PDB file of C-alpha atoms in Angstrom:
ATOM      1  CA  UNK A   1       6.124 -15.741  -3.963  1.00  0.00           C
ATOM      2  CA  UNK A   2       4.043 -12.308  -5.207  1.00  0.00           C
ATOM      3  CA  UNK A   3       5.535  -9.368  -6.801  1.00  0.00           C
ATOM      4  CA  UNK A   4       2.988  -6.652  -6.299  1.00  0.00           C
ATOM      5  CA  UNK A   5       3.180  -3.425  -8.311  1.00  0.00           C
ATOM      6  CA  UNK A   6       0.644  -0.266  -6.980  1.00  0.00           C
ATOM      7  CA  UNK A   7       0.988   3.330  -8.913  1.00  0.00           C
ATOM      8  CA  UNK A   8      -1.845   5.180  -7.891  1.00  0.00           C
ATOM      9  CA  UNK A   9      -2.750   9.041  -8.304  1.00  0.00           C
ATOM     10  CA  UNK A  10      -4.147  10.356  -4.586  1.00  0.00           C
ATOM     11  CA  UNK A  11      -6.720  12.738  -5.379  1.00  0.00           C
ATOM     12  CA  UNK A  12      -7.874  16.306  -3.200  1.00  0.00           C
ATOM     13  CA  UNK A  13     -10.931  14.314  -1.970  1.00  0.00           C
ATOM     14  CA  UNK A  14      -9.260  11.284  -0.714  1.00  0.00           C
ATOM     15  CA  UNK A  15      -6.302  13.303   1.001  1.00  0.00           C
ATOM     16  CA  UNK A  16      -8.839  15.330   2.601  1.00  0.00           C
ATOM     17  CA  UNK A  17     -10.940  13.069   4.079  1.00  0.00           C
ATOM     18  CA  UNK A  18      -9.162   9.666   4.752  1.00  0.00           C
ATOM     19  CA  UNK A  19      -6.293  10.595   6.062  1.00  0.00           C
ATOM     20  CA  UNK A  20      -5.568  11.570   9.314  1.00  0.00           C
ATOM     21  CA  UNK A  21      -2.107  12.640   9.132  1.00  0.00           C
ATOM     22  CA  UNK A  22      -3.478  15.394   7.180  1.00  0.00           C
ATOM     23  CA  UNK A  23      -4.889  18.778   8.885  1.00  0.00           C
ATOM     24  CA  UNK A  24      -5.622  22.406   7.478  1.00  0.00           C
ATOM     25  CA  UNK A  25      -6.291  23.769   4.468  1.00  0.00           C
ATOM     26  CA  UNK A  26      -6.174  20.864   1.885  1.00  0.00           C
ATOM     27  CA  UNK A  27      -7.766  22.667  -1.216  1.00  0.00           C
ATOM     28  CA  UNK A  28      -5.743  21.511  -4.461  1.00  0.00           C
ATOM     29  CA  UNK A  29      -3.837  18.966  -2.548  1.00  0.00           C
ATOM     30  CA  UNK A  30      -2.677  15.774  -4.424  1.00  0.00           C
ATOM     31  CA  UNK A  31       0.028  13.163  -4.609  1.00  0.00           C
ATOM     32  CA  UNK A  32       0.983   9.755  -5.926  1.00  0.00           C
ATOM     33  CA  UNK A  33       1.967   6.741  -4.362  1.00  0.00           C
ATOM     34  CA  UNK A  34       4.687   3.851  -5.577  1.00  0.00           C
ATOM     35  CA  UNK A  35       4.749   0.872  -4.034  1.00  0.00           C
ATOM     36  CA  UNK A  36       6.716  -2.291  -5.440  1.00  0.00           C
ATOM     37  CA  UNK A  37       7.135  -5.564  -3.302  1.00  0.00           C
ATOM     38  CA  UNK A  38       8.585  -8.806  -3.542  1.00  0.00           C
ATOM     39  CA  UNK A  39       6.782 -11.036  -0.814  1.00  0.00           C
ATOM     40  CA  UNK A  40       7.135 -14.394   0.383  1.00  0.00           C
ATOM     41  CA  UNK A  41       3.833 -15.959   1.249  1.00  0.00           C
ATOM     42  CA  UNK A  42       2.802 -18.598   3.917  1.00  0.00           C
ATOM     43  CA  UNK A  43      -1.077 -20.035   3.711  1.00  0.00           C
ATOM     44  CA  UNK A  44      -2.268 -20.350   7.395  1.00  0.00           C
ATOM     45  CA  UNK A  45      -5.583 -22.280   6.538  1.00  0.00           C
ATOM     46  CA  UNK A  46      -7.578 -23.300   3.008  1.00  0.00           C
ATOM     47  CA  UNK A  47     -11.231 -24.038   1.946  1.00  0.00           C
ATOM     48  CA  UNK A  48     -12.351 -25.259  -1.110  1.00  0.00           C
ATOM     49  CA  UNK A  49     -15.526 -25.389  -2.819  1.00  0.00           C
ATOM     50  CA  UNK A  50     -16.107 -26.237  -5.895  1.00  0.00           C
ATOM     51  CA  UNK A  51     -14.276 -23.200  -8.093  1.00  0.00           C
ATOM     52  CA  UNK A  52     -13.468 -21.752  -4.797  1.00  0.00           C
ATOM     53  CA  UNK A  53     -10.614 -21.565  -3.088  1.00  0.00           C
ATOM     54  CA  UNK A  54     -10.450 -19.436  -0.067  1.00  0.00           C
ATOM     55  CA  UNK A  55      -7.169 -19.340   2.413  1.00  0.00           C
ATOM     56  CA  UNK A  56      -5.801 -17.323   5.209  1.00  0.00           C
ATOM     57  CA  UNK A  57      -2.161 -15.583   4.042  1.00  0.00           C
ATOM     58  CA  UNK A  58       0.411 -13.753   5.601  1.00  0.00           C
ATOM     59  CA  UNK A  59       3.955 -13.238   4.261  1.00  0.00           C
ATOM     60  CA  UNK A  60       6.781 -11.102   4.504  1.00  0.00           C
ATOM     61  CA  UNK A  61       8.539  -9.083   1.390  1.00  0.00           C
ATOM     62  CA  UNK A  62      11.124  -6.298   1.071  1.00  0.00           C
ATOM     63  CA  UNK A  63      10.760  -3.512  -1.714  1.00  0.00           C
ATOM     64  CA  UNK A  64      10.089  -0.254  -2.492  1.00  0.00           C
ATOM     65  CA  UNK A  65       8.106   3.031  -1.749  1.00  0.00           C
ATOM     66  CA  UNK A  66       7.650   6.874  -3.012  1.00  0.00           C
ATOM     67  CA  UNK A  67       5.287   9.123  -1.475  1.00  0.00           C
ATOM     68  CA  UNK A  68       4.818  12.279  -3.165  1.00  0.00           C
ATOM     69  CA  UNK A  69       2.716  14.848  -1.946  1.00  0.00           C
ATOM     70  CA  UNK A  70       1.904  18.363  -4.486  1.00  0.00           C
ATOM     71  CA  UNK A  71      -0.139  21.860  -3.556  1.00  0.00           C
ATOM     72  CA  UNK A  72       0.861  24.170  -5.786  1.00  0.00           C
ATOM     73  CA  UNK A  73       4.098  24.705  -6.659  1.00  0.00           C
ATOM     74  CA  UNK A  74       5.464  22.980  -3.182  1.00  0.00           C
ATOM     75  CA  UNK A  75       5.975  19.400  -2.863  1.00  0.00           C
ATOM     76  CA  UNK A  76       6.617  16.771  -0.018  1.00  0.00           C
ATOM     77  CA  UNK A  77       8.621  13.469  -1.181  1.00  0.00           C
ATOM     78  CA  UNK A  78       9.604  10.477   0.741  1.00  0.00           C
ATOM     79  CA  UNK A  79      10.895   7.044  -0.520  1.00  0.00           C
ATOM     80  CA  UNK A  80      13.407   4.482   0.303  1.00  0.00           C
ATOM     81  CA  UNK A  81      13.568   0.556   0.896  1.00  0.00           C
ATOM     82  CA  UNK A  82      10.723  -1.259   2.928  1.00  0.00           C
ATOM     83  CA  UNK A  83      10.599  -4.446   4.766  1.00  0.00           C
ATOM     84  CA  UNK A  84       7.302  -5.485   6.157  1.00  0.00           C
ATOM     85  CA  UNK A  85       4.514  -8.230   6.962  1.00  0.00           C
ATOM     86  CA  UNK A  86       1.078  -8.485   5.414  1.00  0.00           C
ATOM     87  CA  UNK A  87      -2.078 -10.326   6.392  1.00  0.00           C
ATOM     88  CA  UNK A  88      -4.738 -11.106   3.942  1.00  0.00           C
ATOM     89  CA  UNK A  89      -7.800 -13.475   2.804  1.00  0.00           C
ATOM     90  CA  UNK A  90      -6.954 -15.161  -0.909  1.00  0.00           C
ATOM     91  CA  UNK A  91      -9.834 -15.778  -2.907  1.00  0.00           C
ATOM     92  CA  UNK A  92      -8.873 -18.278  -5.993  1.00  0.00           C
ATOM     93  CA  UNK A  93     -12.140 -18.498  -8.678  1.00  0.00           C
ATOM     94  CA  UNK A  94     -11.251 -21.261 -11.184  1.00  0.00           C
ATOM     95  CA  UNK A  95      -7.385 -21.883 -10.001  1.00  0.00           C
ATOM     96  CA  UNK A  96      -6.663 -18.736 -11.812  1.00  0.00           C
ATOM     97  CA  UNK A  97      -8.647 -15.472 -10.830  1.00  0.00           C
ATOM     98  CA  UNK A  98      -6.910 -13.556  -7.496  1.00  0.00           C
ATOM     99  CA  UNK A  99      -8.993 -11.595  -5.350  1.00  0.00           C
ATOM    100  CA  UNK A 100      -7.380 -11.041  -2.337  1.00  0.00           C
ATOM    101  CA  UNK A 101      -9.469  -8.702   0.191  1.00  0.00           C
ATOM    102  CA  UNK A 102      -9.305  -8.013   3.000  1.00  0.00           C
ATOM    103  CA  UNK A 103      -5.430  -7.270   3.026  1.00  0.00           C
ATOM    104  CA  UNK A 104      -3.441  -5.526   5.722  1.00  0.00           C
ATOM    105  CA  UNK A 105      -0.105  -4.296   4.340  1.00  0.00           C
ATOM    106  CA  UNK A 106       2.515  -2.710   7.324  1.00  0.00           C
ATOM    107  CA  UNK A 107       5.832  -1.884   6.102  1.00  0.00           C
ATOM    108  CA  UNK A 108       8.821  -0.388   8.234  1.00  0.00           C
ATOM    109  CA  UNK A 109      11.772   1.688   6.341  1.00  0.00           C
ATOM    110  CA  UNK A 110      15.148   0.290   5.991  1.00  0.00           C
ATOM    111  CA  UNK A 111      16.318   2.966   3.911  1.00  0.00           C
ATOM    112  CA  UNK A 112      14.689   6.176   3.701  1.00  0.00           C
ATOM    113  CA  UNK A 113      14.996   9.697   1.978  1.00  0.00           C
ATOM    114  CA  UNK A 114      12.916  12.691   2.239  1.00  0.00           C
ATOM    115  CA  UNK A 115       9.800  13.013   4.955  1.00  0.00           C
ATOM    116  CA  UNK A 116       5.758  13.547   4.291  1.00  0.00           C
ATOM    117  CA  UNK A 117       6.070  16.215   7.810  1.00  0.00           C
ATOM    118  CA  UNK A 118       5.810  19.191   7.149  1.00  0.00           C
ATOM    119  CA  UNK A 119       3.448  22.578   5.621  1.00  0.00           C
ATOM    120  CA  UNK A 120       2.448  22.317   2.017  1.00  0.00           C
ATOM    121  CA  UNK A 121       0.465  25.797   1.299  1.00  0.00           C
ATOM    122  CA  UNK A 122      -1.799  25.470   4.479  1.00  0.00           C
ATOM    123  CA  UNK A 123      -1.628  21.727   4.657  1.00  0.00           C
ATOM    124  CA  UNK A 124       0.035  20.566   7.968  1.00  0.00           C
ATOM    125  CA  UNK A 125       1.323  17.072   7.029  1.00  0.00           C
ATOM    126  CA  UNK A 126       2.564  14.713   9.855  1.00  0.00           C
ATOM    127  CA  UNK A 127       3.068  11.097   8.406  1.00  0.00           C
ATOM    128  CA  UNK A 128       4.329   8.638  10.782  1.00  0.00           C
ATOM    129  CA  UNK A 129       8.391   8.615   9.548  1.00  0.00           C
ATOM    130  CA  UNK A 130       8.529   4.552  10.393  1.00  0.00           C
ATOM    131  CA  UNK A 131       7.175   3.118   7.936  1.00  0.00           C
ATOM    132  CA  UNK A 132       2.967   2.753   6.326  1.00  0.00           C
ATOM    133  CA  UNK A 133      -0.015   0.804   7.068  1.00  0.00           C
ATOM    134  CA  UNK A 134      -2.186   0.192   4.065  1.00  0.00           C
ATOM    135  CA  UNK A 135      -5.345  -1.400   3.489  1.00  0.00           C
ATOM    136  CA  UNK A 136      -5.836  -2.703  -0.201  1.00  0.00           C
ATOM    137  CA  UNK A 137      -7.729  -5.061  -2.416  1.00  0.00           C
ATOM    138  CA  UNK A 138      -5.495  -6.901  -4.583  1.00  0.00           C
ATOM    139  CA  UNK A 139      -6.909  -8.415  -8.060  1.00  0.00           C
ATOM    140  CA  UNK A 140      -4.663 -10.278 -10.245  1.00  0.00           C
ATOM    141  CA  UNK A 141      -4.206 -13.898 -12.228  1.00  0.00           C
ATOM    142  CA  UNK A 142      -2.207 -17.202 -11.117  1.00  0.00           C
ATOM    143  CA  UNK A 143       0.645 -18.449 -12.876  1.00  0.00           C
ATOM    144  CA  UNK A 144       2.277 -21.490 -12.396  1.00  0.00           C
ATOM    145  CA  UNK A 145       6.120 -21.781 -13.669  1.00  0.00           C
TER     146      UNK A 145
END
């Protein structure tokens, strides 16, 4: 099992240039993103050497998202309940260091409220309204219970 917990601030630069959902006029464009997951993991492969070990993961979870996208005073929101799959390499330094990279993270909404399409300001937003595909690096410590 992994709980993962992601709160991150999007800023102007990266909603301007790495997304492609996102066309027109983008100046003072921002957002936030929530994500919270509960996944159940399945190791397809290990290798181990030494204070290595390295393994091939995928897994499925159910959680929780919230997009929010700001320009000015006009604001985009979507969030709702996610199921979804994820791929990823685990790196485990010392049985207790987690560096997990790369990791593939697609979720699909069960639930959903709000939408990210739409016109912020200039900003022509068209997210896909199924679900996200994100690409993280995960970093976090092993505990065994």
């Amino acid at each position: 099992m992994k709980l993962v917990f992601i709160n991150v601030e999007l800023s102007n630069e990266h909603l301007s240039s790495e997304t492609p959902f996102i066309n027109g006029n983008t100046e003072n464009l921002t957002g936030n993103l929530t994500v919270f997951r509960l996944y159940s993991l399945y190791s397809t492969g290990q290798r181990h050497s030494g204070f290595l070990n390295l393994s091939a993961t995928t897994g499925m979870g159910i959680g929780y998202e919230k997009t929010v996208l700001k320009k000015n005073n006009d604001l985009l929101m979507r969030r709702g309940v996610t199921g979804g799959i994820t791929l990823l390499i685990n790196w485990l330094l010392w049985d207790k260091l987690i560096i997990e990279f790369p990791v593939c993270d697609i979720s699909f909404f069960l639930w959903k409220t709000g939408s990210l399409n739409g016109s912020l300001d200039g900003a022509v937003i068209s997210f896909p309204s199924f679900g996200s595909v994100y690409f993280w690096i995960n970093m976090g410590i092993r505990f065994a219970f």
